[in-house]
Structures are given as C-alpha cells and as structure tokens.
C-alpha cells in the first residue's frame, strides 16, 4: 500500500513559511498584495477566485479585484492592466484566462510585467523556467508538484523521472524543474511508443496527460513516486486523476490522491509567489 | 560500419535552399543582410566571422560589420546595437560573446530585437524554442543537429532520443526541438546515474557534454544514430568530439564525424536565419 502524498500536509507547511514571510515583510512596511483581473463571470473563474482570496485572507495577503464585464473592450482591459502594473502596492497580478474571444490575449500577456507575473504566463517567466533562473515565476501547477516532492523529502538527484505530457503549462516546465533538481528526465506524450515500459523505468512519475486514467497498473511498479496532475470528472460524476488510483495504489511507493493532491497545493503556491514578488521589491 | 552523416552534404543541400530564398527575396526588392557586432580582436571571433562572411558571400547575403575596440564603453556599444536594430536594411544581428568583462552583456542581449536575433540568444528566441513557436530563432548548433537528422531522413516520431548535456545553448534547446519532432526525449547530465545504460536505450543520441570522449563504446549499440556536438582538442592536438569515434563507428548505424559534422553546418544555419528574418519582414 502506497504512502499518500497529501496536498493538505504540503499546504500546511507552505502556509507556515508564507505567514512568516508576510510577518517579516509587514515589519518592513510592505503588505503583499495580489491584483486579480477577471473578465466576465465564468463559474470556474469565480470558484478559483474564491479559493485564492480565502487563502490570501488566511495568510495575511491583501488582494484587489479588477472586475470587468464580459464585453469589455481591449482598450479598457489594457488600461486596467496598466494601472495594476504601475501600482507599487500591487505585487502580483492574476489574470483569468482564457479571455473572451474578442480580446487579444497575447497582447495582454505581453503587457503584464514579468516581475508581477505570479501565475507564470509571460515570456519572462517561461525563460526563467527554461533557463532555471529566478526571472518571473514558474506556473503554479508544476511548482506544486515540486513542493510535494520537497515536502516529503524525495530527493531527485540522479533519479530517473518521467513526465507524461508536454504542455507548456505543466509538462515542459515540470521537466525543466526536475532537471534543475538533477533528475534524469524523460518526457513522454501521445506519440511515445510503448509508454508503459518507459514509465515503468522511472522512479519519479509526473502525470499531466489531461485525460482520465491514462496511466494504469501496467505503467507502474514498486519503488515509484507518482504525482498525478490530472483533474477529470469520471462517468459517475466524481473527480479523478490521470492515474488509475485503484491500480496504482497497491503497487507504487507513494502517490498523490485526486482530489486532495496537487490541485490543493496550487493556491498556496500562487499566494507564495505574491509574497516572493513583494520580497523582491526590497532587494 | 556506420554511415557517416557529413556536414558538407547537409550544408550543400541547405545552401541550395537558401540561394533559392535569396533569389526570391531579391526579386521582391529585399537584400538579406547580416549585421556583425564584434568587440575587440579575439582570434576565435575573427575566425568565426571570416567563415560567416565567406558563407554570406557564397549565398548572396550581404553583411555589415560594426567593429568596436576592446575598451569600448557600454554606451557606445548600446548605441551601435541601437543603430543596427533600427536599420531596416539589416535583418539579422550577430554579436560576438562573451563580451569583455567591463561590459554588461545581459543589457546588450536584452536590447537586441528578437526578430533580428539570428543567433538565438534573446529571451524571445528562448521562449520560441521552449514553446515550439516561430518567435525569434533557435540557437544555431542544436538547429544544425536537426538539419542533419532531416537531411538524412531520420524520422524522430515515436523514437527514443537521448540528449547528453543540459546547457542552455545546446542540450535544453535540442531536447525541446526533438520533442517538437515527436521523439520521446530524455536529458542526461553529470548527475545521471549509470549513463551508459540510459544512452544505450536511445535510437537517436545527441551528445553535447563539452568534454572529449565522454561517450565511449559502452554507451552505444546497433541501430543508433549519433550526433556529436563536441569540438575538443585531444592530447595530440587534433580536433575530436565528445564521442569516442573509433569505438562508436563500428557499432552504431550512423554518426557525425568531428570535424566535418555538426560544426560545419552551423554557419549555413546562421545565414539561413538571416534570410528567414528578411522573409518575415515581408509577411
């Protein structure tokens, strides 16, 4: 039976660190603040926002909402972003995406200041992840994976790690972050031949395929740590990951559940980025 | 005995393509032009420059040299770059690096227009490589590796590819480019455990370790294609690669020699980028 890598344990430890940083910043006269730009009222956005603002409140981070109607013009959106960019009291900016189709999302991302890009969507942040430098911030989901590995003391140096999925938001950055942790990293994807045998060789597996149950028991073996990034709804309407948990859990050494795994850590990572962005303004 | 993948054959084919593009551009009134910014007289720079300008001449690409003394000020260098950036008749800019220590190289790279970054050193180009988009240009060496694979009809889809080395200039971009070609890609490095067994599983091996003879016969087996990026000088004062050619050649299916392999392709890739940069101005 595998050890369960629980998001709530990772989050609790992260939150303690963040609170200490917030206290330190406040003693130096800085109140870390997140600017939230939301266009329209998409339920997913509203729900994520609620989670983020609640987490901010718990951790002593302020937030300011910039709510725009679904039919906002590009000019109005850009002006709002410009205001948040220029406001020294706002340290990080979260922009909900995808934006409605009439808006030029690329132009919006390009206008966002990399040093406020706590969600890791700008070119500057991407270069930071690719080069392994502290430019901008990595996307929250792959960083949540790293936080889980760190929290449970899973050293990556010299380990074989496999990432399933090559998206720009999870797979590729996760591969770069594992490389920085000195793992020997393999990236698999839909065109990989005989994926079960490739995944079976890994000691650390990060699954970000974006499809329920892609990784079943035939991919897994004893000794593995499995981080499941997937969040899907199965036929019974229940949340499930990209890994068949029932087949994985009796076999591998350690695994993140879904829900209660990676997803539950990302909000604290985001708030942590805001605090880090605030700290960087003092450097 | 392995098939030798010869840089000169790849270059000859590339040059034909480039000449046709130049002719097409000239018929539309555009003369592709490379701007070369060189500080000082370092022999390596002068030698590479001679190769590049000769290749430009052969292919009908113009060039303009901006030669600055080794003690040039940051302001003068930036002003020169600004001039080249703004000159619509210059389509690509090559800046020799490393710059002398008194100069701020990061500021120079930051000032270079990504659309003229034919050497792939700006953040914009790095994002292009990481994301797999056509923003900027990839560094010339990893692209030379891809040109060799393409020229010899080596399809990467579904193949296991291993990259030895994780530098920002070769290893990481090569991994991203192989991923775009649908290979299952593994990156090895100095912290990899039992590298011979990892490399032995690959069908395509790109070696960019930066050390002579790192990869010997124990890493290799039948059926492999080996691209050797290394350029080292051995004890006898002869050029040699990162692969022990004498041990590899009897075993693998195909291999690039050193010299005469990857290195000989990079100059044409650079000039090709200048032509592509010129073509993009018409789009």
XYZ file of C-alpha atoms in Angstrom, chain A residues 26-197:
172
model
C 4.994 43.756 7.281
C 7.699 44.590 9.806
C 9.461 46.303 6.923
C 6.330 48.188 5.922
C 5.286 46.052 2.960
C 1.827 44.476 2.705
C 1.959 41.797 -0.022
C -0.988 42.339 -2.355
C -2.459 40.344 -5.233
C -4.277 42.108 -8.056
C -6.971 39.953 -9.656
C -8.206 40.803 -13.141
C -11.329 38.913 -14.115
C -13.373 39.456 -17.270
C -16.945 38.150 -17.024
C -18.436 35.684 -14.553
C -17.335 32.236 -15.711
C -18.132 29.843 -12.846
C -14.661 28.210 -12.934
C -13.008 31.603 -12.594
C -15.303 32.730 -9.799
C -14.713 29.490 -7.928
C -10.914 29.658 -8.296
C -11.003 33.308 -7.275
C -12.942 32.465 -4.142
C -10.284 29.893 -3.208
C -7.480 32.329 -3.881
C -8.963 35.237 -1.951
C -9.776 32.974 1.005
C -6.202 31.718 1.029
C -4.949 35.313 0.853
C -7.065 36.192 3.883
C -5.783 33.208 5.876
C -2.187 34.131 5.103
C -2.402 37.873 5.636
C -2.034 38.778 1.976
C -4.217 41.583 0.644
C -5.973 41.482 -2.697
C -7.621 43.929 -5.019
C -10.175 42.813 -7.601
C -10.486 44.392 -11.023
C -13.777 43.018 -12.349
C -14.641 43.779 -15.945
C -17.771 42.938 -17.935
C -17.600 40.055 -20.447
C -17.918 42.578 -23.290
C -15.075 44.817 -22.088
C -13.024 46.382 -24.887
C -9.349 45.623 -25.406
C -8.569 49.242 -24.540
C -10.362 49.109 -21.201
C -8.712 45.801 -20.299
C -5.276 47.110 -21.233
C -5.869 50.274 -19.215
C -6.847 48.191 -16.187
C -3.744 46.045 -16.530
C -1.603 49.128 -16.957
C -2.980 50.518 -13.739
C -2.226 47.292 -11.848
C 1.237 47.106 -13.446
C 2.072 50.613 -12.324
C 0.628 50.356 -8.818
C 3.584 49.773 -6.466
C 1.187 48.466 -3.829
C 0.231 45.528 -6.054
C 2.994 42.907 -6.143
C 1.439 40.122 -8.157
C -1.247 40.021 -10.849
C -3.527 37.101 -11.699
C -5.425 37.353 -14.992
C -8.148 34.769 -15.576
C -7.874 33.018 -18.915
C -8.910 32.160 -21.496
C -10.210 35.652 -22.121
C -13.399 36.076 -24.165
C -12.684 35.545 -27.862
C -12.998 39.161 -28.937
C -9.944 40.044 -26.832
C -6.288 39.755 -27.840
C -4.934 37.563 -25.068
C -1.377 37.566 -26.412
C -1.254 41.350 -26.208
C -2.492 41.230 -22.617
C 0.138 38.670 -21.590
C 2.811 40.705 -23.321
C 1.799 43.808 -21.381
C 1.957 42.070 -17.987
C 5.108 42.962 -16.039
C 7.165 39.771 -15.605
C 8.051 40.702 -12.031
C 4.314 40.693 -11.184
C 3.609 37.533 -13.191
C 2.804 35.274 -10.222
C 0.927 32.828 -12.469
C 3.943 32.235 -14.767
C 2.341 33.157 -18.096
C 4.762 35.741 -19.557
C 7.757 35.135 -21.793
C 9.995 36.297 -18.968
C 8.644 33.629 -16.624
C 8.980 30.971 -19.305
C 12.626 31.863 -19.827
C 13.116 31.672 -16.078
C 11.776 28.111 -16.055
C 13.687 27.091 -19.174
C 16.977 28.600 -18.030
C 16.494 27.671 -14.386
C 16.864 31.259 -13.195
C 14.749 33.400 -10.878
C 13.201 35.502 -13.639
C 9.437 35.813 -13.168
C 7.657 32.814 -11.631
C 7.040 29.236 -12.748
C 3.447 28.193 -13.439
C 1.785 27.181 -10.161
C 0.869 23.589 -11.043
C 4.330 22.199 -11.860
C 5.718 24.093 -8.897
C 3.083 22.472 -6.698
C 4.487 19.114 -7.879
C 7.974 20.178 -6.788
C 6.665 21.408 -3.430
C 5.151 17.959 -2.834
C 8.437 16.224 -3.672
C 10.336 18.635 -1.427
C 7.923 18.372 1.467
C 8.114 14.582 1.543
C 11.888 14.640 1.257
C 12.015 12.925 -2.118
C 15.461 13.768 -3.448
C 15.529 13.887 -7.240
C 19.311 13.895 -7.775
C 20.327 11.095 -10.088
C 16.799 9.654 -10.129
C 15.007 8.686 -13.305
C 11.970 10.933 -13.670
C 9.329 10.647 -16.361
C 6.860 13.387 -17.214
C 3.770 12.288 -19.116
C 2.565 15.266 -21.153
C 4.397 18.041 -22.941
C 2.143 21.046 -22.421
C 3.631 24.490 -21.959
C 1.733 24.891 -18.688
C 2.673 21.664 -16.945
C 4.691 19.031 -18.814
C 7.538 21.130 -20.195
C 8.043 23.292 -17.096
C 7.847 20.216 -14.834
C 10.582 18.598 -16.951
C 12.791 21.680 -16.618
C 12.218 21.879 -12.876
C 13.085 18.194 -12.415
C 16.219 18.737 -14.491
C 17.191 21.563 -12.182
C 16.749 19.135 -9.298
C 19.320 16.920 -11.042
C 16.950 14.173 -12.144
C 17.497 12.346 -15.424
C 14.307 13.458 -17.134
C 12.259 11.822 -19.874
C 9.227 13.461 -21.472
C 6.526 11.162 -22.875
C 3.495 12.168 -24.901
C 0.814 10.906 -27.249
C 3.389 9.895 -29.855
C 5.512 7.885 -27.413
C 5.827 4.224 -28.393
C 5.220 1.664 -25.621
C 4.664 4.247 -22.909
C 4.079 1.651 -20.153
C 7.636 0.362 -20.453
